[in-house]
């Protein structure tokens, strides 16, 4: 199991309080369980697939001429590839959220690196935060304007 995962193990339906005859007997068993975090393998597939799609169709993430139905179909294809290795069933919404989470850390590091480079006398590589392999892959998909902001 992923050490970062904070989910609880799935409960066995044969436990007391899970029967159909008295749903109010034990409310603890009816609490919504959290799914496990995306594994490293799932995240790698997600990043690779999103990167591949954005190289051919740059408009996947912004309002564009690409119809919403086409964007959703692309996301569904990505989910289908993740399902082939996933231990937990994933949805399009979960994959979009995971992609958003994957982008957050590299964007923050890239912004800090840019800020450090713009400061007087401190733009040397020694002051730059290194991106790991996965963050590098994600960074190639993030448009520069998102990190630097629009000039105007």
Short mmCIF file of N, CA and C in Angstrom, two decimals:
data_model
loop_
_atom_site.label_atom_id
_atom_site.label_comp_id
_atom_site.label_asym_id
_atom_site.label_seq_id
_atom_site.Cartn_x
_atom_site.Cartn_y
_atom_site.Cartn_z
N UNK A 1 0.84 -1.18 0.00
CA UNK A 1 0.00 0.00 0.00
C UNK A 1 0.89 1.24 0.00
N UNK A 2 0.43 2.30 -0.65
CA UNK A 2 1.17 3.54 -0.76
C UNK A 2 1.32 4.16 0.63
N UNK A 3 2.56 4.49 1.07
CA UNK A 3 2.75 5.05 2.41
C UNK A 3 2.11 6.42 2.56
N UNK A 4 1.86 7.14 1.44
CA UNK A 4 1.22 8.45 1.52
C UNK A 4 -0.29 8.33 1.70
N UNK A 5 -0.81 7.14 1.49
CA UNK A 5 -2.25 6.92 1.48
C UNK A 5 -2.80 6.98 2.89
N UNK A 6 -3.85 7.76 3.06
CA UNK A 6 -4.46 7.91 4.37
C UNK A 6 -5.85 7.29 4.42
N UNK A 7 -6.18 6.50 3.43
CA UNK A 7 -7.52 5.92 3.39
C UNK A 7 -7.62 4.77 4.37
N UNK A 8 -8.85 4.47 4.70
CA UNK A 8 -9.11 3.35 5.58
C UNK A 8 -9.35 2.10 4.75
N UNK A 9 -9.00 0.94 5.25
CA UNK A 9 -9.28 -0.28 4.49
C UNK A 9 -10.77 -0.46 4.31
N UNK A 10 -11.15 -1.13 3.22
CA UNK A 10 -12.55 -1.39 2.95
C UNK A 10 -13.12 -2.28 4.04
N UNK A 11 -14.35 -1.98 4.43
CA UNK A 11 -14.99 -2.78 5.47
C UNK A 11 -15.63 -4.01 4.87
N UNK A 12 -15.68 -5.03 5.65
CA UNK A 12 -16.33 -6.27 5.26
C UNK A 12 -17.83 -6.11 5.49
N UNK A 13 -18.66 -6.41 4.48
CA UNK A 13 -20.11 -6.25 4.60
C UNK A 13 -20.74 -7.23 5.58
N UNK A 14 -20.01 -8.24 6.04
CA UNK A 14 -20.57 -9.21 6.96
C UNK A 14 -20.51 -8.74 8.41
N UNK A 15 -19.95 -7.56 8.64
CA UNK A 15 -19.84 -7.05 10.00
C UNK A 15 -21.20 -6.61 10.53
N UNK A 16 -21.37 -6.61 11.84
CA UNK A 16 -22.64 -6.18 12.44
C UNK A 16 -22.93 -4.73 12.06
N UNK A 17 -24.22 -4.45 11.85
CA UNK A 17 -24.61 -3.08 11.52
C UNK A 17 -24.67 -2.81 10.03
N UNK A 18 -24.25 -3.75 9.20
CA UNK A 18 -24.27 -3.53 7.76
C UNK A 18 -25.44 -4.23 7.11
N UNK A 19 -26.28 -4.85 7.90
CA UNK A 19 -27.40 -5.59 7.33
C UNK A 19 -28.47 -4.63 6.85
N UNK A 20 -29.36 -5.11 6.00
CA UNK A 20 -30.41 -4.31 5.42
C UNK A 20 -31.57 -4.08 6.39
N UNK A 21 -31.74 -4.94 7.40
CA UNK A 21 -32.94 -4.85 8.23
C UNK A 21 -32.98 -3.60 9.10
N UNK A 22 -31.85 -3.09 9.59
CA UNK A 22 -31.86 -1.91 10.44
C UNK A 22 -30.73 -0.97 10.02
N UNK A 23 -30.98 -0.07 9.07
CA UNK A 23 -29.91 0.81 8.59
C UNK A 23 -29.46 1.83 9.62
N UNK A 24 -30.26 2.08 10.67
CA UNK A 24 -29.88 3.08 11.67
C UNK A 24 -29.19 2.49 12.89
N UNK A 25 -29.03 1.19 12.89
CA UNK A 25 -28.45 0.50 14.04
C UNK A 25 -27.04 0.96 14.32
N UNK A 26 -26.21 1.03 13.30
CA UNK A 26 -24.81 1.43 13.49
C UNK A 26 -24.43 2.39 12.37
N UNK A 27 -24.55 3.68 12.62
CA UNK A 27 -24.30 4.69 11.59
C UNK A 27 -22.84 4.75 11.16
N UNK A 28 -21.91 4.29 12.00
CA UNK A 28 -20.48 4.32 11.65
C UNK A 28 -20.18 3.58 10.37
N UNK A 29 -20.87 2.50 10.13
CA UNK A 29 -20.57 1.69 8.95
C UNK A 29 -21.04 2.34 7.66
N UNK A 30 -21.85 3.39 7.76
CA UNK A 30 -22.38 4.05 6.57
C UNK A 30 -21.63 5.33 6.21
N UNK A 31 -20.59 5.66 6.94
CA UNK A 31 -19.81 6.85 6.60
C UNK A 31 -19.09 6.64 5.29
N UNK A 32 -18.99 7.70 4.53
CA UNK A 32 -18.32 7.63 3.23
C UNK A 32 -16.83 7.39 3.46
N UNK A 33 -16.29 6.42 2.75
CA UNK A 33 -14.87 6.09 2.87
C UNK A 33 -14.09 6.84 1.82
N UNK A 34 -12.90 7.23 2.16
CA UNK A 34 -12.02 7.91 1.25
C UNK A 34 -11.28 6.90 0.40
N UNK A 35 -11.16 7.19 -0.89
CA UNK A 35 -10.39 6.30 -1.76
C UNK A 35 -8.91 6.51 -1.50
N UNK A 36 -8.12 5.51 -1.86
CA UNK A 36 -6.68 5.62 -1.72
C UNK A 36 -6.14 6.66 -2.70
N UNK A 37 -5.03 7.23 -2.34
CA UNK A 37 -4.37 8.20 -3.21
C UNK A 37 -3.95 7.51 -4.50
N UNK A 38 -3.73 8.31 -5.53
CA UNK A 38 -3.22 7.76 -6.78
C UNK A 38 -1.83 7.19 -6.51
N UNK A 39 -1.57 6.02 -7.02
CA UNK A 39 -0.24 5.42 -6.86
C UNK A 39 0.73 6.15 -7.79
N UNK A 40 2.02 5.91 -7.59
CA UNK A 40 3.03 6.53 -8.45
C UNK A 40 2.84 6.09 -9.90
N UNK A 41 2.46 4.84 -10.09
CA UNK A 41 2.23 4.32 -11.44
C UNK A 41 1.03 4.99 -12.09
N UNK A 42 -0.04 5.20 -11.32
CA UNK A 42 -1.22 5.88 -11.84
C UNK A 42 -0.89 7.33 -12.20
N UNK A 43 -0.13 8.00 -11.33
CA UNK A 43 0.25 9.39 -11.60
C UNK A 43 1.14 9.48 -12.84
N UNK A 44 2.05 8.53 -13.00
CA UNK A 44 2.92 8.55 -14.17
C UNK A 44 2.10 8.38 -15.45
N UNK A 45 1.14 7.47 -15.44
CA UNK A 45 0.28 7.29 -16.62
C UNK A 45 -0.51 8.56 -16.87
N UNK A 46 -1.05 9.15 -15.82
CA UNK A 46 -1.83 10.39 -15.96
C UNK A 46 -0.99 11.48 -16.60
N UNK A 47 0.20 11.70 -16.09
CA UNK A 47 1.07 12.76 -16.62
C UNK A 47 1.47 12.47 -18.06
N UNK A 48 1.87 11.23 -18.35
CA UNK A 48 2.27 10.88 -19.71
C UNK A 48 1.13 11.07 -20.70
N UNK A 49 -0.06 10.63 -20.33
CA UNK A 49 -1.21 10.74 -21.22
C UNK A 49 -1.61 12.20 -21.45
N UNK A 50 -1.63 12.98 -20.38
CA UNK A 50 -1.98 14.40 -20.52
C UNK A 50 -0.93 15.11 -21.37
N UNK A 51 0.34 14.77 -21.14
CA UNK A 51 1.41 15.38 -21.93
C UNK A 51 1.25 15.02 -23.41
N UNK A 52 0.96 13.76 -23.69
CA UNK A 52 0.79 13.32 -25.07
C UNK A 52 -0.38 14.05 -25.74
N UNK A 53 -1.48 14.17 -25.02
CA UNK A 53 -2.66 14.84 -25.57
C UNK A 53 -2.38 16.32 -25.82
N UNK A 54 -1.71 16.98 -24.89
CA UNK A 54 -1.49 18.42 -25.04
C UNK A 54 -0.47 18.72 -26.13
N UNK A 55 0.38 17.78 -26.47
CA UNK A 55 1.31 18.01 -27.57
C UNK A 55 0.56 18.07 -28.90
N UNK A 56 -0.56 17.34 -28.99
CA UNK A 56 -1.32 17.31 -30.22
C UNK A 56 -2.52 18.26 -30.18
N UNK A 57 -3.08 18.45 -29.02
CA UNK A 57 -4.26 19.31 -28.87
C UNK A 57 -4.01 20.24 -27.69
N UNK A 58 -3.53 21.42 -27.96
CA UNK A 58 -3.11 22.34 -26.91
C UNK A 58 -4.28 22.92 -26.12
N UNK A 59 -5.49 22.68 -26.56
CA UNK A 59 -6.64 23.33 -25.95
C UNK A 59 -7.40 22.44 -24.97
N UNK A 60 -6.79 21.44 -24.40
CA UNK A 60 -7.51 20.51 -23.53
C UNK A 60 -8.00 21.17 -22.24
N UNK A 61 -7.27 22.14 -21.72
CA UNK A 61 -7.56 22.64 -20.38
C UNK A 61 -8.18 24.02 -20.33
N UNK A 62 -8.32 24.68 -21.46
CA UNK A 62 -8.88 26.03 -21.45
C UNK A 62 -10.12 26.07 -22.33
N UNK A 63 -10.92 27.11 -22.13
CA UNK A 63 -12.09 27.28 -22.98
C UNK A 63 -11.57 27.51 -24.39
N UNK A 64 -11.98 26.67 -25.30
CA UNK A 64 -11.42 26.71 -26.64
C UNK A 64 -12.45 26.26 -27.65
N UNK A 65 -11.98 26.11 -28.88
CA UNK A 65 -12.84 25.64 -29.94
C UNK A 65 -13.03 24.13 -29.88
N UNK A 66 -12.28 23.46 -29.05
CA UNK A 66 -12.44 22.02 -28.86
C UNK A 66 -13.70 21.80 -28.04
N UNK A 67 -14.70 21.09 -28.59
CA UNK A 67 -15.96 20.92 -27.87
C UNK A 67 -15.77 20.21 -26.53
N UNK A 68 -16.63 20.56 -25.59
CA UNK A 68 -16.56 19.95 -24.27
C UNK A 68 -16.70 18.43 -24.38
N UNK A 69 -17.56 17.97 -25.26
CA UNK A 69 -17.75 16.52 -25.41
C UNK A 69 -16.45 15.85 -25.85
N UNK A 70 -15.67 16.52 -26.69
CA UNK A 70 -14.39 15.96 -27.14
C UNK A 70 -13.38 15.95 -25.99
N UNK A 71 -13.35 17.03 -25.21
CA UNK A 71 -12.44 17.07 -24.06
C UNK A 71 -12.80 15.99 -23.05
N UNK A 72 -14.10 15.80 -22.81
CA UNK A 72 -14.53 14.75 -21.88
C UNK A 72 -14.16 13.36 -22.42
N UNK A 73 -14.27 13.18 -23.73
CA UNK A 73 -13.90 11.89 -24.33
C UNK A 73 -12.40 11.64 -24.16
N UNK A 74 -11.60 12.69 -24.30
CA UNK A 74 -10.15 12.56 -24.09
C UNK A 74 -9.86 12.16 -22.65
N UNK A 75 -10.53 12.82 -21.69
CA UNK A 75 -10.34 12.48 -20.29
C UNK A 75 -10.77 11.04 -20.02
N UNK A 76 -11.84 10.60 -20.65
CA UNK A 76 -12.31 9.23 -20.45
C UNK A 76 -11.27 8.23 -20.97
N UNK A 77 -10.62 8.55 -22.08
CA UNK A 77 -9.55 7.68 -22.61
C UNK A 77 -8.40 7.59 -21.61
N UNK A 78 -8.07 8.73 -21.00
CA UNK A 78 -7.00 8.74 -19.99
C UNK A 78 -7.40 7.87 -18.79
N UNK A 79 -8.65 8.02 -18.34
CA UNK A 79 -9.15 7.22 -17.22
C UNK A 79 -9.08 5.73 -17.55
N UNK A 80 -9.46 5.36 -18.78
CA UNK A 80 -9.43 3.96 -19.18
C UNK A 80 -8.01 3.39 -19.12
N UNK A 81 -7.02 4.19 -19.47
CA UNK A 81 -5.62 3.72 -19.38
C UNK A 81 -5.19 3.57 -17.93
N UNK A 82 -5.65 4.48 -17.07
CA UNK A 82 -5.31 4.40 -15.65
C UNK A 82 -5.98 3.18 -15.02
N UNK A 83 -7.20 2.89 -15.43
CA UNK A 83 -7.94 1.74 -14.89
C UNK A 83 -7.21 0.43 -15.14
N UNK A 84 -6.40 0.38 -16.19
CA UNK A 84 -5.70 -0.87 -16.50
C UNK A 84 -4.66 -1.22 -15.44
N UNK A 85 -4.19 -0.24 -14.66
CA UNK A 85 -3.20 -0.52 -13.61
C UNK A 85 -3.72 -0.20 -12.22
N UNK A 86 -4.87 0.47 -12.12
CA UNK A 86 -5.36 0.94 -10.84
C UNK A 86 -5.93 -0.18 -9.98
N UNK A 87 -5.72 -0.07 -8.69
CA UNK A 87 -6.30 -1.00 -7.74
C UNK A 87 -7.70 -0.52 -7.35
N UNK A 88 -7.94 0.76 -7.56
CA UNK A 88 -9.20 1.38 -7.19
C UNK A 88 -9.83 1.96 -8.45
N UNK A 89 -11.14 1.87 -8.58
CA UNK A 89 -11.81 2.43 -9.75
C UNK A 89 -11.71 3.96 -9.71
N UNK A 90 -11.27 4.55 -10.80
CA UNK A 90 -11.09 6.00 -10.89
C UNK A 90 -12.13 6.59 -11.83
N UNK A 91 -12.48 7.86 -11.58
CA UNK A 91 -13.43 8.57 -12.43
C UNK A 91 -12.73 9.73 -13.13
N UNK A 92 -13.41 10.31 -14.10
CA UNK A 92 -12.86 11.46 -14.81
C UNK A 92 -12.62 12.60 -13.83
N UNK A 93 -13.57 12.83 -12.94
CA UNK A 93 -13.43 13.93 -11.97
C UNK A 93 -12.22 13.71 -11.08
N UNK A 94 -12.01 12.49 -10.62
CA UNK A 94 -10.84 12.20 -9.77
C UNK A 94 -9.54 12.40 -10.54
N UNK A 95 -9.52 12.02 -11.81
CA UNK A 95 -8.31 12.19 -12.61
C UNK A 95 -8.02 13.66 -12.87
N UNK A 96 -9.06 14.44 -13.12
CA UNK A 96 -8.87 15.89 -13.30
C UNK A 96 -8.32 16.52 -12.02
N UNK A 97 -8.86 16.11 -10.88
CA UNK A 97 -8.38 16.65 -9.60
C UNK A 97 -6.93 16.23 -9.36
N UNK A 98 -6.62 14.99 -9.65
CA UNK A 98 -5.25 14.53 -9.47
C UNK A 98 -4.30 15.30 -10.38
N UNK A 99 -4.74 15.56 -11.62
CA UNK A 99 -3.90 16.35 -12.53
C UNK A 99 -3.69 17.75 -11.96
N UNK A 100 -4.75 18.34 -11.44
CA UNK A 100 -4.63 19.67 -10.83
C UNK A 100 -3.62 19.63 -9.68
N UNK A 101 -3.71 18.59 -8.85
CA UNK A 101 -2.78 18.44 -7.74
C UNK A 101 -1.34 18.22 -8.22
N UNK A 102 -1.19 17.44 -9.31
CA UNK A 102 0.15 17.19 -9.87
C UNK A 102 0.79 18.48 -10.37
N UNK A 103 -0.02 19.41 -10.87
CA UNK A 103 0.51 20.66 -11.41
C UNK A 103 0.92 21.64 -10.32
N UNK A 104 0.30 21.54 -9.15
CA UNK A 104 0.49 22.54 -8.11
C UNK A 104 1.95 22.68 -7.67
N UNK A 105 2.60 21.58 -7.31
CA UNK A 105 3.97 21.66 -6.78
C UNK A 105 4.98 22.19 -7.81
N UNK A 106 4.98 21.68 -9.06
CA UNK A 106 5.93 22.24 -10.04
C UNK A 106 5.68 23.72 -10.33
N UNK A 107 4.40 24.13 -10.36
CA UNK A 107 4.10 25.55 -10.59
C UNK A 107 4.66 26.40 -9.47
N UNK A 108 4.50 25.94 -8.23
CA UNK A 108 5.02 26.68 -7.09
C UNK A 108 6.54 26.77 -7.16
N UNK A 109 7.21 25.65 -7.46
CA UNK A 109 8.68 25.66 -7.56
C UNK A 109 9.15 26.56 -8.69
N UNK A 110 8.48 26.47 -9.84
CA UNK A 110 8.88 27.29 -10.98
C UNK A 110 8.70 28.78 -10.67
N UNK A 111 7.63 29.12 -9.97
CA UNK A 111 7.39 30.52 -9.59
C UNK A 111 8.46 31.00 -8.61
N UNK A 112 8.81 30.15 -7.63
CA UNK A 112 9.86 30.54 -6.68
C UNK A 112 11.20 30.69 -7.38
N UNK A 113 11.50 29.77 -8.33
CA UNK A 113 12.75 29.87 -9.08
C UNK A 113 12.79 31.14 -9.90
N UNK A 114 11.69 31.49 -10.52
CA UNK A 114 11.64 32.71 -11.33
C UNK A 114 11.83 33.94 -10.44
N UNK A 115 11.16 33.93 -9.28
CA UNK A 115 11.28 35.04 -8.34
C UNK A 115 12.73 35.17 -7.86
N UNK A 116 13.38 34.05 -7.55
CA UNK A 116 14.77 34.07 -7.10
C UNK A 116 15.69 34.57 -8.21
N UNK A 117 15.41 34.19 -9.45
CA UNK A 117 16.24 34.62 -10.57
C UNK A 117 16.11 36.12 -10.83
N UNK A 118 14.96 36.69 -10.52
CA UNK A 118 14.74 38.12 -10.75
C UNK A 118 15.31 38.99 -9.64
N UNK A 119 15.61 38.39 -8.49
CA UNK A 119 16.18 39.16 -7.39
C UNK A 119 17.63 39.50 -7.71
N UNK A 120 18.07 40.65 -7.29
CA UNK A 120 19.42 41.10 -7.58
C UNK A 120 20.45 40.17 -6.97
N UNK A 121 21.32 39.64 -7.82
CA UNK A 121 22.45 38.85 -7.38
C UNK A 121 22.13 37.46 -6.88
N UNK A 122 20.92 36.97 -7.03
CA UNK A 122 20.65 35.65 -6.48
C UNK A 122 20.01 34.72 -7.50
N UNK A 123 20.24 34.93 -8.76
CA UNK A 123 19.64 34.07 -9.78
C UNK A 123 20.50 32.88 -10.14
N UNK A 124 21.47 32.57 -9.32
CA UNK A 124 22.37 31.47 -9.64
C UNK A 124 21.66 30.14 -9.45
N UNK A 125 22.13 29.10 -10.16
CA UNK A 125 21.52 27.77 -10.02
C UNK A 125 21.54 27.22 -8.60
N UNK A 126 22.45 27.70 -7.76
CA UNK A 126 22.52 27.23 -6.39
C UNK A 126 21.26 27.59 -5.61
N UNK A 127 20.57 28.66 -6.04
CA UNK A 127 19.37 29.11 -5.35
C UNK A 127 18.10 28.56 -5.98
N UNK A 128 18.23 27.74 -6.99
CA UNK A 128 17.08 27.20 -7.70
C UNK A 128 16.65 25.87 -7.07
N UNK A 129 15.34 25.67 -6.95
CA UNK A 129 14.82 24.40 -6.47
C UNK A 129 14.76 23.44 -7.65
N UNK A 130 15.31 22.26 -7.47
CA UNK A 130 15.31 21.28 -8.55
C UNK A 130 13.95 20.58 -8.64
N UNK A 131 13.53 20.32 -9.85
CA UNK A 131 12.31 19.56 -10.09
C UNK A 131 12.68 18.10 -10.28
N UNK A 132 11.90 17.20 -9.70
CA UNK A 132 12.16 15.78 -9.91
C UNK A 132 11.64 15.38 -11.30
N UNK A 133 11.84 14.13 -11.66
CA UNK A 133 11.49 13.66 -13.01
C UNK A 133 10.01 13.90 -13.34
N UNK A 134 9.13 13.53 -12.44
CA UNK A 134 7.69 13.70 -12.68
C UNK A 134 7.34 15.18 -12.78
N UNK A 135 7.92 16.01 -11.91
CA UNK A 135 7.65 17.45 -11.96
C UNK A 135 8.16 18.06 -13.25
N UNK A 136 9.28 17.55 -13.77
CA UNK A 136 9.79 18.03 -15.06
C UNK A 136 8.80 17.73 -16.18
N UNK A 137 8.23 16.51 -16.16
CA UNK A 137 7.25 16.14 -17.17
C UNK A 137 6.03 17.05 -17.09
N UNK A 138 5.57 17.32 -15.88
CA UNK A 138 4.41 18.18 -15.69
C UNK A 138 4.75 19.61 -16.15
N UNK A 139 5.94 20.07 -15.83
CA UNK A 139 6.35 21.43 -16.18
C UNK A 139 6.35 21.66 -17.69
N UNK A 140 6.61 20.63 -18.48
CA UNK A 140 6.61 20.81 -19.93
C UNK A 140 5.20 21.04 -20.47
N UNK A 141 4.19 20.67 -19.70
CA UNK A 141 2.81 20.84 -20.13
C UNK A 141 2.25 22.20 -19.69
N UNK A 142 2.79 22.75 -18.61
CA UNK A 142 2.28 24.01 -18.06
C UNK A 142 2.75 25.17 -18.94
N UNK A 143 1.82 25.97 -19.48
CA UNK A 143 2.23 27.13 -20.27
C UNK A 143 3.00 28.15 -19.42
N UNK A 144 3.97 28.78 -20.01
CA UNK A 144 4.83 29.74 -19.32
C UNK A 144 4.01 30.89 -18.70
N UNK A 145 2.94 31.31 -19.39
CA UNK A 145 2.12 32.42 -18.90
C UNK A 145 1.48 32.11 -17.55
N UNK A 146 1.23 30.84 -17.28
CA UNK A 146 0.61 30.46 -16.02
C UNK A 146 1.59 30.66 -14.88
N UNK A 147 2.86 30.42 -15.12
CA UNK A 147 3.87 30.59 -14.08
C UNK A 147 4.25 32.06 -13.93
N UNK A 148 4.49 32.73 -15.06
CA UNK A 148 4.98 34.11 -15.04
C UNK A 148 3.89 35.15 -14.97
N UNK A 149 2.69 34.79 -15.37
CA UNK A 149 1.60 35.76 -15.46
C UNK A 149 1.67 36.49 -16.79
N UNK A 150 0.60 37.12 -17.16
CA UNK A 150 0.59 37.83 -18.44
C UNK A 150 1.22 39.21 -18.27
N UNK A 151 1.98 39.60 -19.22
CA UNK A 151 2.63 40.91 -19.20
C UNK A 151 1.66 41.94 -19.79
N UNK A 152 1.50 43.05 -19.12
CA UNK A 152 0.55 44.01 -19.66
C UNK A 152 0.57 45.33 -19.04
#
